CSV table of C-alpha atoms in Angstrom, one decimal:
chain,number,residue,atom,x,y,z
A,1,MET,CA,-45.6,161.7,102.8
A,2,ARG,CA,-46.2,163.9,99.9
A,3,PRO,CA,-43.9,166.9,99.2
A,4,LYS,CA,-45.5,170.3,99.9
A,5,ARG,CA,-46.1,172.6,96.8
A,6,HIS,CA,-43.0,174.5,97.6
A,7,GLU,CA,-41.0,171.3,98.2
A,8,GLN,CA,-41.3,169.4,95.0
A,9,MET,CA,-39.2,166.4,94.2
A,10,PRO,CA,-36.3,167.4,92.2
A,11,SER,CA,-36.1,166.4,88.5
A,12,PRO,CA,-34.4,163.3,87.4
A,13,LYS,CA,-31.8,165.1,85.7
A,14,ASP,CA,-29.6,165.8,88.7
A,15,ASN,CA,-29.2,163.0,91.0
A,16,ILE,CA,-27.4,165.1,93.6
A,17,ASP,CA,-30.6,167.1,94.1
A,18,ARG,CA,-32.5,163.8,94.5
A,19,VAL,CA,-30.0,162.6,97.1
A,20,PHE,CA,-30.0,165.8,99.2
A,21,TYR,CA,-33.8,165.9,99.0
A,22,ALA,CA,-33.9,162.3,100.3
A,23,LEU,CA,-31.5,163.2,103.0
A,24,GLY,CA,-33.5,166.1,104.0
A,25,ASP,CA,-35.9,164.2,106.0
A,26,PRO,CA,-35.2,162.7,109.4
A,27,THR,CA,-37.3,159.6,108.7
A,28,ARG,CA,-35.4,158.7,105.6
A,29,ARG,CA,-32.1,159.4,107.4
A,30,ALA,CA,-33.3,156.9,110.1
A,31,ILE,CA,-34.2,154.4,107.5
A,32,LEU,CA,-30.8,154.8,105.9
A,33,ALA,CA,-29.0,154.2,109.2
A,34,ARG,CA,-31.1,151.2,109.9
A,35,LEU,CA,-30.2,149.7,106.5
A,36,ALA,CA,-26.5,150.4,107.1
A,37,SER,CA,-26.5,147.4,109.5
A,38,GLY,CA,-28.2,145.2,106.9
A,39,GLU,CA,-31.1,144.6,104.6
A,40,ALA,CA,-34.6,144.8,106.0
A,41,SER,CA,-38.1,144.3,104.9
A,42,VAL,CA,-40.7,147.3,104.7
A,43,MET,CA,-42.4,146.0,107.8
A,44,GLU,CA,-39.2,145.8,109.7
A,45,LEU,CA,-38.3,149.4,108.6
A,46,ALA,CA,-41.7,150.7,109.6
A,47,LYS,CA,-41.6,149.2,113.1
A,48,PRO,CA,-39.8,152.0,114.9
A,49,PHE,CA,-42.0,154.8,113.4
A,50,ALA,CA,-45.4,155.9,114.4
A,51,MET,CA,-46.8,155.9,110.7
A,52,SER,CA,-48.5,153.8,108.4
A,53,GLN,CA,-46.9,151.4,106.1
A,54,PRO,CA,-47.9,153.3,103.0
A,55,ALA,CA,-46.3,156.4,104.6
A,56,ILE,CA,-43.0,154.5,105.0
A,57,SER,CA,-43.4,153.1,101.4
A,58,ARG,CA,-43.6,156.7,100.2
A,59,HIS,CA,-40.4,157.4,102.0
A,60,LEU,CA,-38.8,154.2,100.4
A,61,ARG,CA,-39.7,155.5,97.0
A,62,VAL,CA,-37.9,158.7,97.5
A,63,LEU,CA,-34.8,156.9,98.6
A,64,GLU,CA,-35.2,154.6,95.7
A,65,ARG,CA,-35.6,157.3,93.2
A,66,ALA,CA,-32.4,158.9,94.7
A,67,GLY,CA,-30.6,155.6,94.3
A,68,LEU,CA,-30.0,155.3,98.0
A,69,ILE,CA,-31.7,151.9,98.4
A,70,SER,CA,-32.5,149.0,96.2
A,71,ARG,CA,-35.2,146.4,96.7
A,72,GLY,CA,-34.5,142.7,96.1
A,73,ARG,CA,-36.9,139.8,95.7
A,74,ASP,CA,-36.8,136.9,98.0
A,75,ALA,CA,-40.0,134.9,97.5
A,76,GLN,CA,-42.8,137.2,98.7
A,77,ARG,CA,-40.3,139.3,100.8
A,78,ARG,CA,-38.8,142.4,99.0
A,79,PRO,CA,-35.9,143.3,101.3
A,80,CYS,CA,-34.5,146.8,101.1
A,81,ARG,CA,-30.8,147.4,101.0
A,82,LEU,CA,-28.5,150.4,101.3
A,83,GLU,CA,-26.8,151.8,98.1
A,84,ALA,CA,-24.1,153.9,99.3
A,85,THR,CA,-22.7,155.1,96.0
A,86,PRO,CA,-24.9,158.1,95.6
A,87,LEU,CA,-23.7,159.3,99.1
A,88,ALA,CA,-20.1,159.5,97.7
A,89,GLY,CA,-21.3,162.1,95.3
A,90,ALA,CA,-23.0,164.2,98.1
A,91,SER,CA,-19.8,163.8,100.1
A,92,ASP,CA,-17.6,164.9,97.3
A,93,TRP,CA,-19.9,168.1,96.8
A,94,LEU,CA,-19.7,168.7,100.6
A,95,GLU,CA,-15.8,168.1,100.8
A,96,ARG,CA,-15.3,171.3,98.5
A,97,TYR,CA,-17.0,173.4,101.2
A,98,ARG,CA,-15.1,171.7,104.0
A,99,GLU,CA,-11.9,172.6,102.2
A,100,PHE,CA,-13.0,176.2,101.8
A,101,TRP,CA,-13.9,176.6,105.6
A,102,GLU,CA,-10.6,174.9,106.6
A,103,GLY,CA,-8.8,177.4,104.4
A,104,SER,CA,-10.7,180.3,105.9
A,105,PHE,CA,-10.0,179.2,109.5
A,106,GLU,CA,-6.4,178.7,108.7
A,107,ARG,CA,-6.2,182.3,107.3
A,108,LEU,CA,-8.1,183.5,110.4
A,109,ASP,CA,-5.6,181.7,112.8
A,110,THR,CA,-2.7,183.4,110.8
A,111,LEU,CA,-4.2,186.8,111.2
A,112,LEU,CA,-4.8,186.3,114.8
A,113,ASP,CA,-1.2,185.1,115.5
A,114,GLU,CA,0.0,188.2,113.6
A,115,LEU,CA,-2.2,190.5,115.7
A,116,LYS,CA,-0.9,188.9,118.9
A,117,THR,CA,2.7,189.3,117.7
A,118,LYS,CA,2.2,193.0,117.0
A,119,GLU,CA,0.6,193.4,120.4
A,120,LYS,CA,3.5,191.9,122.1
A,121,ARG,CA,5.9,194.0,120.2
A,122,HIS,CA,4.2,197.4,121.0
A,123,GLY,CA,4.0,196.3,124.7
A,124,ARG,CA,0.4,195.8,124.9
A,125,SER,CA,-1.2,192.9,126.7
A,126,LYS,CA,-4.6,192.0,127.3
A,127,PRO,CA,-5.9,191.8,130.9
């Protein structure tokens, strides 16, 4: 699957861009999910998808460039295996935003509690 003109592969300078680009496709996410249970050949990875082996190979190249998979050599077989380290970088990046949202929700909870307390003090209650 070739990237569309407006969806070009990120440059090699920033691996997190390549990781998020690779994760942006449901086929590639499914491949990673399969590899989480152990290594597999290209043919084994292609089996559940209604696409050609060259199309799967293109997905694998994107995953490989992002460092999310590696390919070994076992005689004529080239098994693919998951390389989870780049996912840690993406997870760290996302973690900062989770912390932001948790803090925002905590502030909102505090504000709502203050408003409820004020309503009770002033004798107003909601129906």
